[in-house]
mmCIF file of C-alpha atoms in Angstrom:
data_model
loop_
_atom_site.group_PDB
_atom_site.id
_atom_site.type_symbol
_atom_site.label_atom_id
_atom_site.label_comp_id
_atom_site.label_asym_id
_atom_site.label_seq_id
_atom_site.Cartn_x
_atom_site.Cartn_y
_atom_site.Cartn_z
ATOM 1 C CA MET A 20 -68.878 21.430 -29.485
ATOM 2 C CA ALA A 21 -71.148 20.744 -26.525
ATOM 3 C CA LEU A 22 -70.589 20.251 -22.818
ATOM 4 C CA ILE A 23 -72.172 16.930 -21.934
ATOM 5 C CA VAL A 24 -72.671 15.293 -18.555
ATOM 6 C CA GLN A 25 -73.017 11.519 -18.768
ATOM 7 C CA LYS A 26 -74.240 9.351 -15.918
ATOM 8 C CA TYR A 27 -73.568 5.603 -15.826
ATOM 9 C CA GLY A 28 -75.462 3.404 -13.386
ATOM 10 C CA GLY A 29 -74.305 0.315 -11.571
ATOM 11 C CA SER A 30 -75.367 -2.119 -14.297
ATOM 12 C CA SER A 31 -73.330 -0.143 -16.840
ATOM 13 C CA VAL A 32 -70.135 -0.476 -14.763
ATOM 14 C CA ALA A 33 -70.854 -3.879 -13.211
ATOM 15 C CA ASP A 34 -67.412 -5.348 -13.969
ATOM 16 C CA THR A 35 -64.094 -4.402 -15.515
ATOM 17 C CA GLU A 36 -65.177 -5.305 -19.061
ATOM 18 C CA SER A 37 -68.242 -3.086 -18.665
ATOM 19 C CA ILE A 38 -66.040 -0.263 -17.383
ATOM 20 C CA LYS A 39 -63.799 -0.620 -20.440
ATOM 21 C CA ARG A 40 -66.851 -0.441 -22.712
ATOM 22 C CA VAL A 41 -68.076 2.699 -20.959
ATOM 23 C CA ALA A 42 -64.596 4.221 -21.229
ATOM 24 C CA ARG A 43 -64.593 3.647 -25.000
ATOM 25 C CA ARG A 44 -67.961 5.367 -25.282
ATOM 26 C CA ILE A 45 -66.747 8.361 -23.291
ATOM 27 C CA VAL A 46 -63.589 8.623 -25.397
ATOM 28 C CA GLU A 47 -65.706 8.447 -28.587
ATOM 29 C CA THR A 48 -67.778 11.375 -27.313
ATOM 30 C CA LYS A 49 -64.618 13.269 -26.411
ATOM 31 C CA ASN A 50 -63.034 12.570 -29.807
ATOM 32 C CA ALA A 51 -66.162 13.926 -31.492
ATOM 33 C CA GLY A 52 -65.179 17.326 -30.101
ATOM 34 C CA HIS A 53 -67.300 17.512 -26.956
ATOM 35 C CA ASP A 54 -66.313 18.273 -23.368
ATOM 36 C CA VAL A 55 -67.396 15.416 -21.118
ATOM 37 C CA ALA A 56 -68.049 15.191 -17.394
ATOM 38 C CA VAL A 57 -69.170 11.823 -16.045
ATOM 39 C CA VAL A 58 -71.085 10.812 -12.933
ATOM 40 C CA VAL A 59 -70.749 7.164 -12.003
ATOM 41 C CA SER A 60 -72.492 4.791 -9.599
ATOM 42 C CA ALA A 61 -70.937 1.934 -7.650
ATOM 43 C CA MET A 62 -70.247 -1.263 -9.576
ATOM 44 C CA GLY A 63 -73.145 -3.692 -9.818
ATOM 45 C CA ASP A 64 -74.431 -4.755 -6.407
ATOM 46 C CA THR A 65 -71.582 -3.146 -4.462
ATOM 47 C CA THR A 66 -73.843 -0.854 -2.425
ATOM 48 C CA ASP A 67 -76.132 -3.728 -1.406
ATOM 49 C CA ASP A 68 -73.101 -5.830 -0.503
ATOM 50 C CA LEU A 69 -71.732 -3.044 1.703
ATOM 51 C CA ILE A 70 -75.098 -2.729 3.462
ATOM 52 C CA ASP A 71 -75.169 -6.483 4.088
ATOM 53 C CA GLN A 72 -71.655 -6.383 5.536
ATOM 54 C CA ALA A 73 -72.564 -3.510 7.825
ATOM 55 C CA LEU A 74 -75.713 -5.244 9.093
ATOM 56 C CA SER A 75 -73.787 -8.454 9.722
ATOM 57 C CA ILE A 76 -71.660 -6.471 12.181
ATOM 58 C CA ASP A 77 -74.266 -4.158 13.719
ATOM 59 C CA SER A 78 -78.016 -4.476 13.213
ATOM 60 C CA ASN A 79 -78.369 -0.756 13.906
ATOM 61 C CA PRO A 80 -75.180 0.890 12.617
ATOM 62 C CA PRO A 81 -74.533 4.617 13.208
ATOM 63 C CA SER A 82 -75.859 6.642 10.266
ATOM 64 C CA ARG A 83 -72.647 8.654 9.972
ATOM 65 C CA GLU A 84 -70.552 5.508 9.632
ATOM 66 C CA MET A 85 -72.999 4.015 7.140
ATOM 67 C CA ASP A 86 -72.582 7.040 4.896
ATOM 68 C CA MET A 87 -68.815 6.821 5.240
ATOM 69 C CA LEU A 88 -69.046 3.186 4.137
ATOM 70 C CA MET A 89 -71.548 3.803 1.328
ATOM 71 C CA THR A 90 -69.336 6.376 -0.393
ATOM 72 C CA ALA A 91 -66.627 3.740 -0.895
ATOM 73 C CA GLY A 92 -68.396 2.012 -3.790
ATOM 74 C CA GLU A 93 -68.369 5.010 -6.109
ATOM 75 C CA ARG A 94 -64.725 5.718 -5.290
ATOM 76 C CA VAL A 95 -63.812 2.312 -6.690
ATOM 77 C CA SER A 96 -65.766 2.719 -9.922
ATOM 78 C CA MET A 97 -64.657 6.317 -10.562
ATOM 79 C CA SER A 98 -60.965 5.509 -10.228
ATOM 80 C CA LEU A 99 -61.186 2.347 -12.352
ATOM 81 C CA LEU A 100 -63.061 4.291 -15.030
ATOM 82 C CA ALA A 101 -60.360 6.977 -15.042
ATOM 83 C CA MET A 102 -57.756 4.231 -15.541
ATOM 84 C CA ALA A 103 -59.806 2.689 -18.361
ATOM 85 C CA ILE A 104 -60.053 6.069 -20.114
ATOM 86 C CA HIS A 105 -56.272 6.428 -19.813
ATOM 87 C CA ALA A 106 -55.825 2.938 -21.279
ATOM 88 C CA ALA A 107 -58.158 3.908 -24.134
ATOM 89 C CA GLY A 108 -55.853 6.760 -25.093
ATOM 90 C CA SER A 109 -57.383 9.771 -23.354
ATOM 91 C CA HIS A 110 -57.046 11.405 -19.924
ATOM 92 C CA ALA A 111 -59.369 11.730 -16.955
ATOM 93 C CA TYR A 112 -59.421 13.004 -13.396
ATOM 94 C CA SER A 113 -61.678 11.350 -10.828
ATOM 95 C CA PHE A 114 -63.280 13.236 -7.930
ATOM 96 C CA THR A 115 -65.281 12.244 -4.895
ATOM 97 C CA GLY A 116 -68.514 14.098 -4.241
ATOM 98 C CA SER A 117 -66.786 16.390 -1.765
ATOM 99 C CA GLN A 118 -63.871 17.074 -4.138
ATOM 100 C CA ALA A 119 -66.389 17.916 -6.853
ATOM 101 C CA GLY A 120 -68.039 20.493 -4.595
ATOM 102 C CA PHE A 121 -71.304 18.779 -3.662
ATOM 103 C CA MET A 122 -72.432 20.496 -0.467
ATOM 104 C CA THR A 123 -75.376 18.883 1.336
ATOM 105 C CA ASP A 124 -77.378 19.128 4.524
ATOM 106 C CA ALA A 125 -76.576 16.827 7.439
ATOM 107 C CA GLN A 126 -79.295 14.223 6.894
ATOM 108 C CA PHE A 127 -77.245 11.034 6.648
ATOM 109 C CA GLY A 128 -78.603 8.462 4.216
ATOM 110 C CA ALA A 129 -80.971 10.873 2.476
ATOM 111 C CA ALA A 130 -79.115 14.170 2.229
ATOM 112 C CA HIS A 131 -80.285 16.994 -0.013
ATOM 113 C CA ILE A 132 -77.934 19.007 -2.196
ATOM 114 C CA LYS A 133 -77.604 22.594 -0.992
ATOM 115 C CA ALA A 134 -75.017 23.772 -3.527
ATOM 116 C CA VAL A 135 -72.590 22.475 -6.130
ATOM 117 C CA LYS A 136 -69.281 24.275 -6.565
ATOM 118 C CA PRO A 137 -67.488 22.249 -9.255
ATOM 119 C CA ASP A 138 -64.283 24.289 -9.432
ATOM 120 C CA ARG A 139 -61.982 21.277 -9.716
ATOM 121 C CA VAL A 140 -64.256 19.624 -12.259
ATOM 122 C CA GLN A 141 -64.228 22.772 -14.388
ATOM 123 C CA ARG A 142 -60.441 23.012 -14.194
ATOM 124 C CA ALA A 143 -60.147 19.415 -15.411
ATOM 125 C CA LEU A 144 -62.461 20.175 -18.328
ATOM 126 C CA ASN A 145 -60.476 23.317 -19.138
ATOM 127 C CA LYS A 146 -57.360 21.145 -19.442
ATOM 128 C CA GLY A 147 -59.139 19.007 -22.037
ATOM 129 C CA SER A 148 -59.573 16.058 -19.694
ATOM 130 C CA VAL A 149 -62.642 14.025 -18.847
ATOM 131 C CA ALA A 150 -63.892 14.746 -15.321
ATOM 132 C CA ILE A 151 -65.352 11.767 -13.457
ATOM 133 C CA VAL A 152 -67.423 12.379 -10.338
ATOM 134 C CA ALA A 153 -68.617 9.864 -7.768
ATOM 135 C CA GLY A 154 -72.391 10.032 -7.721
ATOM 136 C CA PHE A 155 -74.743 9.615 -4.770
ATOM 137 C CA GLN A 156 -72.550 11.535 -2.330
ATOM 138 C CA GLY A 157 -71.453 14.882 -0.971
ATOM 139 C CA VAL A 158 -70.205 16.533 2.183
ATOM 140 C CA ASN A 159 -71.990 18.501 4.908
ATOM 141 C CA GLU A 160 -70.871 21.693 6.616
ATOM 142 C CA GLY A 161 -69.104 19.662 9.294
ATOM 143 C CA GLY A 162 -66.941 17.908 6.695
ATOM 144 C CA ASP A 163 -68.684 14.540 7.037
ATOM 145 C CA ALA A 164 -69.434 12.387 4.008
ATOM 146 C CA THR A 165 -73.133 12.149 3.167
ATOM 147 C CA THR A 166 -75.201 10.116 0.712
ATOM 148 C CA LEU A 167 -78.282 11.168 -1.229
ATOM 149 C CA GLY A 168 -80.356 7.996 -0.967
ATOM 150 C CA ARG A 169 -81.591 5.678 -3.713
ATOM 151 C CA GLY A 170 -81.405 7.245 -7.159
ATOM 152 C CA GLY A 171 -78.926 9.773 -5.831
ATOM 153 C CA SER A 172 -76.502 9.373 -8.728
ATOM 154 C CA ASP A 173 -79.175 10.564 -11.178
ATOM 155 C CA THR A 174 -79.684 13.629 -9.012
ATOM 156 C CA SER A 175 -75.912 14.149 -8.771
ATOM 157 C CA ALA A 176 -75.657 14.100 -12.563
ATOM 158 C CA VAL A 177 -78.401 16.661 -13.100
ATOM 159 C CA ALA A 178 -77.037 18.914 -10.343
ATOM 160 C CA LEU A 179 -73.562 18.765 -11.878
ATOM 161 C CA ALA A 180 -74.967 19.515 -15.340
ATOM 162 C CA VAL A 181 -76.794 22.545 -13.962
ATOM 163 C CA ALA A 182 -73.716 23.792 -12.078
ATOM 164 C CA LEU A 183 -71.539 23.430 -15.190
ATOM 165 C CA ASP A 184 -74.206 24.963 -17.449
ATOM 166 C CA ALA A 185 -74.023 21.831 -19.616
ATOM 167 C CA ASP A 186 -75.938 21.513 -22.866
ATOM 168 C CA ILE A 187 -77.508 18.183 -21.917
ATOM 169 C CA CYS A 188 -77.383 15.467 -19.245
ATOM 170 C CA GLU A 189 -77.295 11.907 -20.563
ATOM 171 C CA ILE A 190 -78.567 9.193 -18.209
ATOM 172 C CA TYR A 191 -77.210 5.802 -19.275
ATOM 173 C CA THR A 192 -78.993 2.721 -18.007
ATOM 174 C CA ASP A 193 -79.726 -0.860 -19.125
ATOM 175 C CA VAL A 194 -82.824 -0.055 -21.214
ATOM 176 C CA ASP A 195 -83.108 1.841 -24.491
ATOM 177 C CA GLY A 196 -84.963 4.850 -23.098
ATOM 178 C CA ILE A 197 -88.362 5.411 -21.527
ATOM 179 C CA PHE A 198 -91.130 3.033 -22.598
ATOM 180 C CA THR A 199 -94.904 2.883 -22.251
ATOM 181 C CA ALA A 200 -94.304 -0.096 -19.916
ATOM 182 C CA ASP A 201 -91.339 -2.120 -18.703
ATOM 183 C CA PRO A 202 -90.077 -3.790 -21.919
ATOM 184 C CA ARG A 203 -88.568 -6.620 -19.880
ATOM 185 C CA ILE A 204 -92.085 -7.521 -18.718
ATOM 186 C CA VAL A 205 -94.307 -6.254 -21.565
ATOM 187 C CA PRO A 206 -92.838 -7.214 -24.969
ATOM 188 C CA THR A 207 -95.197 -4.850 -26.815
ATOM 189 C CA ALA A 208 -94.069 -1.779 -24.856
ATOM 190 C CA ARG A 209 -93.139 1.150 -27.099
ATOM 191 C CA ARG A 210 -90.216 3.533 -26.694
ATOM 192 C CA ILE A 211 -91.210 7.165 -26.195
ATOM 193 C CA PRO A 212 -88.877 9.298 -28.382
ATOM 194 C CA VAL A 213 -89.597 12.658 -26.668
ATOM 195 C CA ILE A 214 -91.413 13.409 -23.416
ATOM 196 C CA ASP A 215 -91.994 16.494 -21.273
ATOM 197 C CA TYR A 216 -91.103 16.948 -17.610
ATOM 198 C CA ASP A 217 -94.673 16.785 -16.311
ATOM 199 C CA SER A 218 -95.291 13.420 -17.941
ATOM 200 C CA ILE A 219 -92.049 11.853 -16.721
ATOM 201 C CA THR A 220 -92.624 13.306 -13.242
ATOM 202 C CA GLU A 221 -96.009 11.598 -13.142
ATOM 203 C CA MET A 222 -94.443 8.326 -14.290
ATOM 204 C CA ALA A 223 -91.710 8.569 -11.653
ATOM 205 C CA SER A 224 -94.192 9.382 -8.879
ATOM 206 C CA CYS A 225 -96.260 6.339 -9.914
ATOM 207 C CA GLY A 226 -93.319 3.988 -9.475
ATOM 208 C CA SER A 227 -91.411 4.088 -12.764
ATOM 209 C CA LYS A 228 -87.782 3.283 -11.953
ATOM 210 C CA VAL A 229 -86.106 4.665 -15.072
ATOM 211 C CA LEU A 230 -85.471 8.064 -13.453
ATOM 212 C CA ALA A 231 -85.537 9.052 -9.797
ATOM 213 C CA LEU A 232 -88.255 11.584 -8.965
ATOM 214 C CA ARG A 233 -85.810 14.021 -7.337
ATOM 215 C CA CYS A 234 -83.665 13.920 -10.465
ATOM 216 C CA VAL A 235 -86.617 14.858 -12.701
ATOM 217 C CA GLU A 236 -87.762 17.620 -10.349
ATOM 218 C CA TYR A 237 -84.240 19.079 -10.284
ATOM 219 C CA ALA A 238 -84.015 18.969 -14.070
ATOM 220 C CA GLN A 239 -87.414 20.615 -14.448
ATOM 221 C CA ARG A 240 -86.567 23.376 -11.991
ATOM 222 C CA PHE A 241 -83.478 24.356 -13.974
ATOM 223 C CA LYS A 242 -84.775 23.351 -17.435
ATOM 224 C CA MET A 243 -81.943 20.884 -18.005
ATOM 225 C CA PRO A 244 -82.628 18.587 -20.994
ATOM 226 C CA LEU A 245 -82.172 14.884 -20.276
ATOM 227 C CA HIS A 246 -81.348 12.048 -22.644
ATOM 228 C CA VAL A 247 -82.200 8.595 -21.289
ATOM 229 C CA ARG A 248 -80.487 5.808 -23.209
ATOM 230 C CA SER A 249 -78.764 2.458 -22.909
ATOM 231 C CA SER A 250 -75.035 2.069 -22.368
ATOM 232 C CA PHE A 251 -75.281 -1.293 -24.131
ATOM 233 C CA SER A 252 -76.396 0.078 -27.516
ATOM 234 C CA HIS A 253 -76.330 3.223 -29.647
ATOM 235 C CA ARG A 254 -80.096 3.408 -30.070
ATOM 236 C CA PRO A 255 -81.600 6.921 -29.836
ATOM 237 C CA GLY A 256 -83.236 6.615 -26.396
ATOM 238 C CA THR A 257 -85.675 9.199 -25.022
ATOM 239 C CA LEU A 258 -85.276 12.958 -24.760
ATOM 240 C CA VAL A 259 -86.857 14.751 -21.783
ATOM 241 C CA VAL A 260 -87.145 18.384 -22.797
ATOM 242 C CA PRO A 261 -88.495 21.645 -21.358
ATOM 243 C CA ASP A 262 -91.618 23.186 -22.852
ATOM 244 C CA GLY A 263 -90.834 25.183 -25.965
ATOM 245 C CA VAL A 264 -87.501 23.471 -26.668
ATOM 246 C CA ASP A 265 -87.130 21.870 -30.078
ATOM 247 C CA PRO A 266 -85.415 18.482 -29.581
ATOM 248 C CA ARG A 267 -83.655 18.988 -32.907
ATOM 249 C CA THR A 268 -81.653 21.838 -31.386
ATOM 250 C CA LEU A 269 -80.072 19.594 -28.735
ATOM 251 C CA PRO A 270 -76.637 18.008 -29.230
ATOM 252 C CA ASN A 271 -76.862 15.005 -31.546
ATOM 253 C CA ILE A 272 -74.812 12.355 -29.771
ATOM 254 C CA ASP A 273 -74.482 8.917 -31.374
#
């Protein structure tokens, strides 16, 4: 048995059918004997739509209110995913970033995680349930909702995996891992089966959008293995591993 943190991006939960598919995958992982915590993004283009609505009302909206608005998208997807897991025959609890113990600084729109205290998440896992956490968000010392900026859900997932002492953090996206180039643009691009932190950090800093740079830096700092894969297939994806770690020793998740 392994403790696995899975992160699903907006394209993976773009609509209710996608959410049902993700729920089935989570339940399959749970039924294989693993404990599963999930970090989820807002559905599809929800965040962009919320930004457009805000700007149609105020061209310079208050940053505090923007963060309050931005956290709404993940609340929708986390609760719908919990319902889909229930419908698929298992049980889940959903938590906002603040409920999951994500403490941040007070920099609205681009907050940094100061600490993660996932007591409620751990209690849900101890009950045998799936724990679903809204990515991209936390709470500052004043009790205000904060967001982590673009790519924040990836960072949320790694931070949660570190706080829970998980065996691996799976990042689910719409491509089958990390490639030598964007396979949607370069048909001859090759999937990289295993890569080290330094190489993926360089790729992220040069503009690769598969993983957010902060996410990779956080994983490297705490030596958290990552598994980048598609939520639309069961292909093997790409493992991002610390130096000296044999990829064959990591949980083998289909």
